[in-house]
Structures are given as structure tokens and as C-alpha cells.
Coordinates of N, CA and C in Angstrom, one line a residue:
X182 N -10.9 1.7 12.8 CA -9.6 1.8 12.3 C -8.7 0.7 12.8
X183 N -8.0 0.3 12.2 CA -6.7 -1.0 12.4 C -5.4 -0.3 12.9
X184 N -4.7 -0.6 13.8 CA -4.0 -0.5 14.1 C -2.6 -1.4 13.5
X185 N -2.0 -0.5 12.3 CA -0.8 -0.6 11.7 C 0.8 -0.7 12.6
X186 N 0.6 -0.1 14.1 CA 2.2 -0.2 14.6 C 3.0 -1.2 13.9
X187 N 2.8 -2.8 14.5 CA 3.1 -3.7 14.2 C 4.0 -3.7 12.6
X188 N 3.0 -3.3 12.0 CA 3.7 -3.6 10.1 C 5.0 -2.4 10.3
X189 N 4.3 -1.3 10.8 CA 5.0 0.0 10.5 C 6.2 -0.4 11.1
X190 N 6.6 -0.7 12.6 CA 7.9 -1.2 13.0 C 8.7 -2.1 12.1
X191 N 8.1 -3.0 11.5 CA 8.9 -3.9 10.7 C 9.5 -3.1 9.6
X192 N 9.4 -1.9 8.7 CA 9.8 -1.4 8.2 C 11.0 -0.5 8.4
X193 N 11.4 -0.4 9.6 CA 12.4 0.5 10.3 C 13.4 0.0 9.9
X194 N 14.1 0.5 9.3 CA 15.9 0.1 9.2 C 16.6 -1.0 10.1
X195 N 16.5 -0.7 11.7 CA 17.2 -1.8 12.5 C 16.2 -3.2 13.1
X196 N 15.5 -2.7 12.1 CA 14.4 -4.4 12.4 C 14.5 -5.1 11.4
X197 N 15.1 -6.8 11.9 CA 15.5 -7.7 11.2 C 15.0 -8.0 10.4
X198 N 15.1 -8.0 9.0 CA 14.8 -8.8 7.7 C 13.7 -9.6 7.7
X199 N 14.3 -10.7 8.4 CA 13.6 -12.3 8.6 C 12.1 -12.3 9.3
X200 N 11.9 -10.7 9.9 CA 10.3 -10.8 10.4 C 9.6 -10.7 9.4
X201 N 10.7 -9.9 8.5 CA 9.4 -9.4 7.1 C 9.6 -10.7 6.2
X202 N 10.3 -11.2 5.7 CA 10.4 -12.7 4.9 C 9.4 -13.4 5.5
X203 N 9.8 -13.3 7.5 CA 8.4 -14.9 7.5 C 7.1 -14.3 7.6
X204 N 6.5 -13.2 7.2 CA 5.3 -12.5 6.9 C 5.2 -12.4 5.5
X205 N 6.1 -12.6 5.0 CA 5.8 -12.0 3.7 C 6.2 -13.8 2.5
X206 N 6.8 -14.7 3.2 CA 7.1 -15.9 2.5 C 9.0 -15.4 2.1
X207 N 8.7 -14.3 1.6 CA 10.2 -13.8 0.8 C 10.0 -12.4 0.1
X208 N 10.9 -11.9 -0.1 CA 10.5 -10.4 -0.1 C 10.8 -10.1 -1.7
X209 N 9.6 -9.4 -2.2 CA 9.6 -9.2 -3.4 C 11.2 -8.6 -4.5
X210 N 11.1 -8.4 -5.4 CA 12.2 -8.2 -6.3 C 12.5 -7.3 -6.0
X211 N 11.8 -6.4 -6.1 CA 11.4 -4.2 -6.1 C 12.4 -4.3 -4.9
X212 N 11.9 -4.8 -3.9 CA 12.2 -4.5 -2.5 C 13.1 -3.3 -2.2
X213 N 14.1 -3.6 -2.7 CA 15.3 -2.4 -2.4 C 15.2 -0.9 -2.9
X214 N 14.4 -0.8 -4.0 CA 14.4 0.1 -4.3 C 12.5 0.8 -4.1
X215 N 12.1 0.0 -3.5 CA 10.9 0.4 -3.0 C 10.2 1.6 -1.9
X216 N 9.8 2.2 -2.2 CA 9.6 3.4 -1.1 C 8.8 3.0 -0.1
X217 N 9.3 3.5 1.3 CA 8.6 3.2 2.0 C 7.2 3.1 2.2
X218 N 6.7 3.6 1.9 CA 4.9 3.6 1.7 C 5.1 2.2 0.8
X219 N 5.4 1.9 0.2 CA 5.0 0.9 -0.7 C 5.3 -1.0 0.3
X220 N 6.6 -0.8 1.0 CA 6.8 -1.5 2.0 C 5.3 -2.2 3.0
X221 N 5.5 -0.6 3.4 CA 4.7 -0.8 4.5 C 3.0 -1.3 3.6
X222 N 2.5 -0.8 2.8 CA 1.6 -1.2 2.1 C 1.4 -2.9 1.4
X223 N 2.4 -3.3 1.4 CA 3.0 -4.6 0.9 C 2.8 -5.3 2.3
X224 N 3.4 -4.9 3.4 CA 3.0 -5.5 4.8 C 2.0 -5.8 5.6
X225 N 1.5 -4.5 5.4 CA 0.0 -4.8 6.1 C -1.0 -5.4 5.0
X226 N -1.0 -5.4 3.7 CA -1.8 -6.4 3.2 C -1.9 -8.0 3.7
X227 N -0.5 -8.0 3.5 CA 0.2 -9.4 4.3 C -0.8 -9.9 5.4
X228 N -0.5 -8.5 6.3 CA -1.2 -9.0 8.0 C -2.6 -9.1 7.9
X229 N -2.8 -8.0 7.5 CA -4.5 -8.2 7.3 C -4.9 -9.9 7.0
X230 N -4.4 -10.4 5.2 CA -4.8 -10.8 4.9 C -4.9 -12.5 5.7
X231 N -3.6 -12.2 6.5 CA -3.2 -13.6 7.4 C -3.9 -13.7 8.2
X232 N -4.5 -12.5 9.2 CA -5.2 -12.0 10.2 C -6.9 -12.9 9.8
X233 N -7.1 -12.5 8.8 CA -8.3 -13.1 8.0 C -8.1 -14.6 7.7
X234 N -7.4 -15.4 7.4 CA -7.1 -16.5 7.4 C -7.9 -16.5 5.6
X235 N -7.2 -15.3 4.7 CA -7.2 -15.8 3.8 C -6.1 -15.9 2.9
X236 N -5.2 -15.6 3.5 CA -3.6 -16.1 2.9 C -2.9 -16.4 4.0
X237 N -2.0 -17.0 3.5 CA -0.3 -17.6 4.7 C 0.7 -16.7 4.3
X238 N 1.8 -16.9 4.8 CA 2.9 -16.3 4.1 C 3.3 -17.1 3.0
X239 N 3.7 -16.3 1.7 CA 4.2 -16.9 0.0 C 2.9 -17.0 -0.5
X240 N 2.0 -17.4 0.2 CA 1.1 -17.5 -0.8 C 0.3 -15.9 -1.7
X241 N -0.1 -16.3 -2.9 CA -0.6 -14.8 -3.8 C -2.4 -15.2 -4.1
X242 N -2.8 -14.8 -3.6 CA -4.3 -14.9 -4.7 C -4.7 -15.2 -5.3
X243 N -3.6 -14.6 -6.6 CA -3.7 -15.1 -8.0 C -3.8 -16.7 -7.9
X244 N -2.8 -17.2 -7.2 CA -2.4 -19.1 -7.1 C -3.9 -19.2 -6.7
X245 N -4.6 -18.8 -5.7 CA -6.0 -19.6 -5.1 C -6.8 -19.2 -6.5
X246 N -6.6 -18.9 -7.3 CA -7.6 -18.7 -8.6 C -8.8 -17.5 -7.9
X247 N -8.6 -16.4 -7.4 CA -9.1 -15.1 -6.3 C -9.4 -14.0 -7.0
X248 N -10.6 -13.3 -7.5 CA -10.1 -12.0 -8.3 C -9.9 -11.3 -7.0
X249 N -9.1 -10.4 -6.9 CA -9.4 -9.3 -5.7 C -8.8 -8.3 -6.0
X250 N -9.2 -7.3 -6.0 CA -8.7 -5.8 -6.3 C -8.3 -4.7 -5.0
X251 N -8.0 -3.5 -5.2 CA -7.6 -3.1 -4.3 C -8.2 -1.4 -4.5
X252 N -8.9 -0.6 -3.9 CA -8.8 0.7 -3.8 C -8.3 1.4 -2.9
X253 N -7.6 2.4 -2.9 CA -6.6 2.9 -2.1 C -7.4 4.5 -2.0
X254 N -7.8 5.0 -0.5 CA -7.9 6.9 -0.5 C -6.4 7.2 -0.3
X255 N -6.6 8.2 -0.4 CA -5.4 9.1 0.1 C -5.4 10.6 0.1
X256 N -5.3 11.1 1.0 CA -4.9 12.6 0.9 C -4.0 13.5 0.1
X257 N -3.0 12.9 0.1 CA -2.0 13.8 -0.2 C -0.8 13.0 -1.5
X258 N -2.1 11.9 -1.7 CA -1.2 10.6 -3.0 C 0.4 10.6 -3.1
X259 N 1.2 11.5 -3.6 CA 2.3 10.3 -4.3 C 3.4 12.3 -4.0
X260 N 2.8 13.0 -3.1 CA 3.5 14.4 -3.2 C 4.4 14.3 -2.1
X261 N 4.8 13.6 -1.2 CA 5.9 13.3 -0.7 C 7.1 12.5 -2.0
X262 N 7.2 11.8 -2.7 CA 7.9 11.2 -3.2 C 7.9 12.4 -4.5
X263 N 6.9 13.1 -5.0 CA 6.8 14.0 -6.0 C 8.8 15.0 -5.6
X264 N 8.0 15.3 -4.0 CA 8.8 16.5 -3.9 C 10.3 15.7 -3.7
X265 N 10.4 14.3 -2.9 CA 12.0 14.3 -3.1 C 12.3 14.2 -4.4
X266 N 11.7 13.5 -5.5 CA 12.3 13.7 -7.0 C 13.1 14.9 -7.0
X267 N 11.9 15.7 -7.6 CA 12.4 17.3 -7.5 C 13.7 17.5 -6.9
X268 N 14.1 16.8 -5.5 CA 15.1 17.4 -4.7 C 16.1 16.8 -5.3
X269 N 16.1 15.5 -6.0 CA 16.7 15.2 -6.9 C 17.4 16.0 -8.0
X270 N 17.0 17.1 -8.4 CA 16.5 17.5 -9.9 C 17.7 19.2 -9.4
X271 N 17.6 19.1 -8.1 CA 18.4 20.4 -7.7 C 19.9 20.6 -8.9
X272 N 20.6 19.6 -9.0 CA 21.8 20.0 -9.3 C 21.9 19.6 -10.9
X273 N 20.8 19.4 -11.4 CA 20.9 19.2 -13.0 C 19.5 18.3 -13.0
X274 N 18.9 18.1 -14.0 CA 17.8 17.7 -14.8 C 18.4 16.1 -14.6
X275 N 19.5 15.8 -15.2 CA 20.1 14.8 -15.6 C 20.6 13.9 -14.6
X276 N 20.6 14.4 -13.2 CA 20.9 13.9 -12.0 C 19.7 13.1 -11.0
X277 N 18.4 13.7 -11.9 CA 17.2 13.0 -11.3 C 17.2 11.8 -11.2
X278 N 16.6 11.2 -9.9 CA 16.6 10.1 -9.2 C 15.5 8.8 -10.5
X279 N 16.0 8.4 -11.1 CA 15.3 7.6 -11.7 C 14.7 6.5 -10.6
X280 N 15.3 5.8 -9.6 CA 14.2 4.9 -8.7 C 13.7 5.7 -8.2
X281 N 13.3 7.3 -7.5 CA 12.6 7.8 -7.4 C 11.1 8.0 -8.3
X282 N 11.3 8.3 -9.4 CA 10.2 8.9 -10.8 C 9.7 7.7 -10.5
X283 N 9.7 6.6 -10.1 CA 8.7 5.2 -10.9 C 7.9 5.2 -9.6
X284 N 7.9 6.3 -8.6 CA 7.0 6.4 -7.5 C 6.2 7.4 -7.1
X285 N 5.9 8.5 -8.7 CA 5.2 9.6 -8.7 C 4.1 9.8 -8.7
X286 N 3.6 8.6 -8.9 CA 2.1 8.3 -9.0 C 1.4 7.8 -8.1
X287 N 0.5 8.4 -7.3 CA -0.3 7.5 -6.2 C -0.7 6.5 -6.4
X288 N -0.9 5.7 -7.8 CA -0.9 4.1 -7.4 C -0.1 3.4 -7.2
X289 N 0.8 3.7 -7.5 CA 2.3 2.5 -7.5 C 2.3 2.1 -6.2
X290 N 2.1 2.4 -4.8 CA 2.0 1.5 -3.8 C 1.6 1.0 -4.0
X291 N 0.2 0.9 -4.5 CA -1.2 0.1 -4.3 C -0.5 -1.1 -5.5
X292 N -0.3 -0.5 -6.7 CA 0.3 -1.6 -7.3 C 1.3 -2.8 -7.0
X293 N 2.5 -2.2 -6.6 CA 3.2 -3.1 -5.8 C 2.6 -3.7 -4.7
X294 N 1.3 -3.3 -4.1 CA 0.7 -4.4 -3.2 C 0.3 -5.4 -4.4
X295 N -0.4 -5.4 -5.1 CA -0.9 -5.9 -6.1 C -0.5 -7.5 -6.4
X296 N 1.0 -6.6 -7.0 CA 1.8 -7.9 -7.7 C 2.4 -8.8 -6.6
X297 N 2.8 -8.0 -5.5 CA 3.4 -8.8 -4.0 C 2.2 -9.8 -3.9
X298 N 1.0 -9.6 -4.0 CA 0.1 -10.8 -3.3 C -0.8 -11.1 -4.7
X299 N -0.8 -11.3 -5.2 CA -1.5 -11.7 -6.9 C -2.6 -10.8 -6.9
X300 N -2.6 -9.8 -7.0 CA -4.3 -9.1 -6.9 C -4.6 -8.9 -8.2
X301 N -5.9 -9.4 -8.7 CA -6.0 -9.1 -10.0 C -7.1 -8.4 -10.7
X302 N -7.5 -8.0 -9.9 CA -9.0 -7.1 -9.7 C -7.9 -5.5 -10.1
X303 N -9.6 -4.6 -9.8 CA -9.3 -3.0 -10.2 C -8.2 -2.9 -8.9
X304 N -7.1 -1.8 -9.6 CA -6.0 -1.4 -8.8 C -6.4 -0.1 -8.7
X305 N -6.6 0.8 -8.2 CA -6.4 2.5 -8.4 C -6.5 3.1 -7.2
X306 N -5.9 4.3 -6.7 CA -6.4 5.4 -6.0 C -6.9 6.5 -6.3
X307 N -7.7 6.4 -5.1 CA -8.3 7.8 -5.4 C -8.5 9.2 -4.7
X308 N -8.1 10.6 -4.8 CA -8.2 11.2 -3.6 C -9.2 12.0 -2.5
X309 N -9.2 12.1 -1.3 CA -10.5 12.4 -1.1 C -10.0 13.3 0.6
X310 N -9.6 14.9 0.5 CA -8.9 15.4 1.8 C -9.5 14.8 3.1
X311 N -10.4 14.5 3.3 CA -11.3 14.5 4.9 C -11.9 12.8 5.0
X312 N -12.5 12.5 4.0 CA -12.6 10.6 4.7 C -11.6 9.6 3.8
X313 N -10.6 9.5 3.1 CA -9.9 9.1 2.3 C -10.4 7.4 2.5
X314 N -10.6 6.9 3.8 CA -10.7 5.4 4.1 C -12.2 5.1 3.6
X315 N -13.2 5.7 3.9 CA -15.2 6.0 3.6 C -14.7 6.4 2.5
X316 N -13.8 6.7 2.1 CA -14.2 7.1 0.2 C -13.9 5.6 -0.8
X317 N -12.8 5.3 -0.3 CA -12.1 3.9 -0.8 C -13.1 2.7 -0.4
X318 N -13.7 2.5 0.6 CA -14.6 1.6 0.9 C -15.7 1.5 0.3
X319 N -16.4 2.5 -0.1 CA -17.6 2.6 -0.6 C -17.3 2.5 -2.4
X320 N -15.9 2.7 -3.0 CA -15.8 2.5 -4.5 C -15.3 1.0 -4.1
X321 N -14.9 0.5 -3.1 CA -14.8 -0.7 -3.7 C -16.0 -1.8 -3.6
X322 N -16.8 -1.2 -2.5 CA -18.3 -2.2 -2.2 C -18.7 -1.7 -4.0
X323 N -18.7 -1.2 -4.6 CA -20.2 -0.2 -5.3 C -18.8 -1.0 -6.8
X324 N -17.5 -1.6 -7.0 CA -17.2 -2.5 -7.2 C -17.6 -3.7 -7.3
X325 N -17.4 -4.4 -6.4 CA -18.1 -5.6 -5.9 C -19.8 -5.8 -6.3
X326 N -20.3 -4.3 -5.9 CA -21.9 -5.3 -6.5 C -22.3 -4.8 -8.2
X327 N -21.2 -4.0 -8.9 CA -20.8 -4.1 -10.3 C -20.4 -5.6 -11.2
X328 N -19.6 -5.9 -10.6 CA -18.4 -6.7 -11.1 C -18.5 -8.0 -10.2
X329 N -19.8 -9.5 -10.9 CA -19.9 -10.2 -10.0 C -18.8 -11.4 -10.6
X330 N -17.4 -11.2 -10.9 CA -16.1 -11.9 -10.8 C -15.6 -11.8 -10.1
X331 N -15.9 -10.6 -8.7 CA -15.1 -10.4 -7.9 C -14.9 -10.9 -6.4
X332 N -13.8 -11.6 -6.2 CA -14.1 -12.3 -4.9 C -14.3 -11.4 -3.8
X333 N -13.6 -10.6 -3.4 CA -13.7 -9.7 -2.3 C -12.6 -8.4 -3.0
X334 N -12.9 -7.3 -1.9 CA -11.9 -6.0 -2.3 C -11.2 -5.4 -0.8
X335 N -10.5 -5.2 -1.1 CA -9.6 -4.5 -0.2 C -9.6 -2.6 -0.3
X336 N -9.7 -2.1 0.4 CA -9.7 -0.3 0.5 C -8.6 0.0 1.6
X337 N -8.0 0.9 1.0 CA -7.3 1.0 2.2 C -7.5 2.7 2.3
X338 N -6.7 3.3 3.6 CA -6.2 4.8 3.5 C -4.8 4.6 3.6
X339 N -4.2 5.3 2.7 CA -2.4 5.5 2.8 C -1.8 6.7 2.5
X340 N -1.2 7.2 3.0 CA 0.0 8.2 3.0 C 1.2 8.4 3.5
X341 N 2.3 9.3 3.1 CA 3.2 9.6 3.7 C 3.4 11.0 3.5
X342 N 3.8 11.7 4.6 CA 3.9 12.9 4.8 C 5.3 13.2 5.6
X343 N 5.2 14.6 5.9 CA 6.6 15.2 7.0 C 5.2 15.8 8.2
X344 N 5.8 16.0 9.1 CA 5.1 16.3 10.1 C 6.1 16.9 11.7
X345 N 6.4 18.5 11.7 CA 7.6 18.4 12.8 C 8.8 17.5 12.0
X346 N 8.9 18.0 11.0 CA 10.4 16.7 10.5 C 10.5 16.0 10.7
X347 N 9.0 14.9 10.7 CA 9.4 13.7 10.8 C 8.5 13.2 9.8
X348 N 8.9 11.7 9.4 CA 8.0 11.6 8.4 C 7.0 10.3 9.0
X349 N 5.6 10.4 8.2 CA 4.9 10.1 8.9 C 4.3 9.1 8.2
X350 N 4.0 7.5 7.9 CA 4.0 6.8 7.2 C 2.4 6.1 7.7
X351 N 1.4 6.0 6.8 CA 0.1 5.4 7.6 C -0.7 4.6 6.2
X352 N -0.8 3.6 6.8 CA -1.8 2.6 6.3 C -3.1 1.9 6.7
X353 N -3.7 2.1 6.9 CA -5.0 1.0 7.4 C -6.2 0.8 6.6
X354 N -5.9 -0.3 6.2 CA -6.2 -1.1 5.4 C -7.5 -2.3 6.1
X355 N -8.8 -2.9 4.7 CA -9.9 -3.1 5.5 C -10.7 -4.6 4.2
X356 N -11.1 -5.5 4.7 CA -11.4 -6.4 3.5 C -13.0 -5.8 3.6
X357 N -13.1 -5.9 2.3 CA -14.6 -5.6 1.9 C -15.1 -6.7 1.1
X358 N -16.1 -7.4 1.4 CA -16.7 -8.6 0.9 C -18.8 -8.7 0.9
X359 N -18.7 -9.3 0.0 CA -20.1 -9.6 -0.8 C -21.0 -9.5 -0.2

């Protein structure tokens, strides 16, 4: 397992901007209205991928002419952000959080990793309660020796949960290659 602190700190409210720009080149469009899981999933692709010395910061994939895809486990997919909607929804139907809804679906992190770094391979998650990371690794190898356009694949495990009231944000993320 990878050790995410690092990314996860950068995502905290009173941590400066400019660590995440010079990791990230510049920070995508979404940005503001991006849920944290998606942040942080956007970051540690970053690190990973720099960590590997196969991107810089600004740079996307796509530009190196890269197919690379991404499979994502997860336990508990997209039911943290499900239930704030909903909490949304308390005082009228019509009050629902619209930049919420566009995060109800367990891939949209994965996607917004996606577009943040050019990925142009299979995007999906999938869920799996007990190895979420061995489940995503092994669809994206069994990828990879399907689909010989593919440069390498990325798997990750991601979730966000509550835990003791607090919320609990985790990514670790893993390159899978030929």
C-alpha cells in the first residue's frame, strides 16, 4: 500500500494553493466545485505519476500520445456524496444541490482524474467490499493483456466515508504495466 498523507494534507482547507498548482502545473477548471475525493484522486495521480518519472507537473498523457486508463475499487462508491445530495433535498426537491448530483456516481472521481491528466484508456469503477485495490488491479492487468493499445493502467482503491464524525478520505493508487 502507498502511502497517500502527503496528497491528502494538500487538500485541507489551510494548505496553500501553490503546493497543489506546482504539483499539479495549474489546477483544473472543476476545481471549485469538486468534491473532495475527486481532489485528492486528481493529486495523488499527479504524485504517483511524477514519483514514476512518467509525467511533470502540466503535463497530460494525452500530449505524450499515452493510451492509459484508469480502474478504480471502492467499497462504498459515490454514497457519501449520494447522502449529502439527499441532505440537500431536506427542504424542497427544488433546493437540491446541483454541484452536488454531478458527483453521484462512483466514477466521476475517477473521471476527473481522467481529464486532469489526459487519460484516454477504460475509465470505470468497480465495487468489491473486502479487496477493493486486488479487485481493480487485476481488471486492469486482464485490460492490458486484452487491449494491446494500451500503454500502462492505473487501479486505484478510493473512498470517502464518516467514521466517529469524521470524514475519512483514502486513495492509494498503483501503475500497472505490460
Amino acid at each position: 500500500m502507498q502511502d497517500n498523507t502527503e496528497s491528502h494534507n494538500l487538500i485541507r482547507d489551510n494548505h496553500p494553493i501553490e503546493n497543489i498548482v506546482a504539483l499539479l502545473g495549474s489546477l483544473p477548471t472543476r476545481w471549485g466545485r469538486m468534491t473532495p475525493l475527486s481532489r485528492l484522486l486528481i493529486i495523488e495521480t499527479a504524485r504517483v505519476l511524477q514519483k514514476r518519472n512518467i509525467l511533470t507537473p502540466g503535463q497530460r498523457l494525452s500530449d505524450q500520445n499515452k493510451n492509459v486508463g484508469m480502474i478504480g475499487g471502492t467499497r462504498r462508491g459515490s454514497l457519501h456524496t449520494d447522502q449529502a445530495f439527499v441532505e440537500t433535498m431536506k427542504e424542497g426537491p427544488g433546493l437540491a444541490s446541483p454541484a452536488l448530483f454531478g458527483y453521484t456516481l462512483a466514477n466521476i472521481p475517477l473521471a476527473e482524474a481522467a481529464v486532469a491528466h489526459g487519460l484516454t484508456g477504460p475509465v470505470y469503477a468497480i465495487f468489491d467490499t473486502r479487496t477493493p485495490l486486488e479487485s481493480a488491479e487485476k481488471e486492469a492487468q486482464r485490460l492490458l493483456d486484452l487491449q494491446n493499445n494500451l500503454d500502462l493502467m492505473l487501479a486505484c482503491e478510493f473512498d470517502h466515508y464518516e467514521q466517529d464524525g469524521r470524514h475519512e478520505l483514502s486513495v492509494i493508487l498503483t501503475v500497472i504495466e505490460h
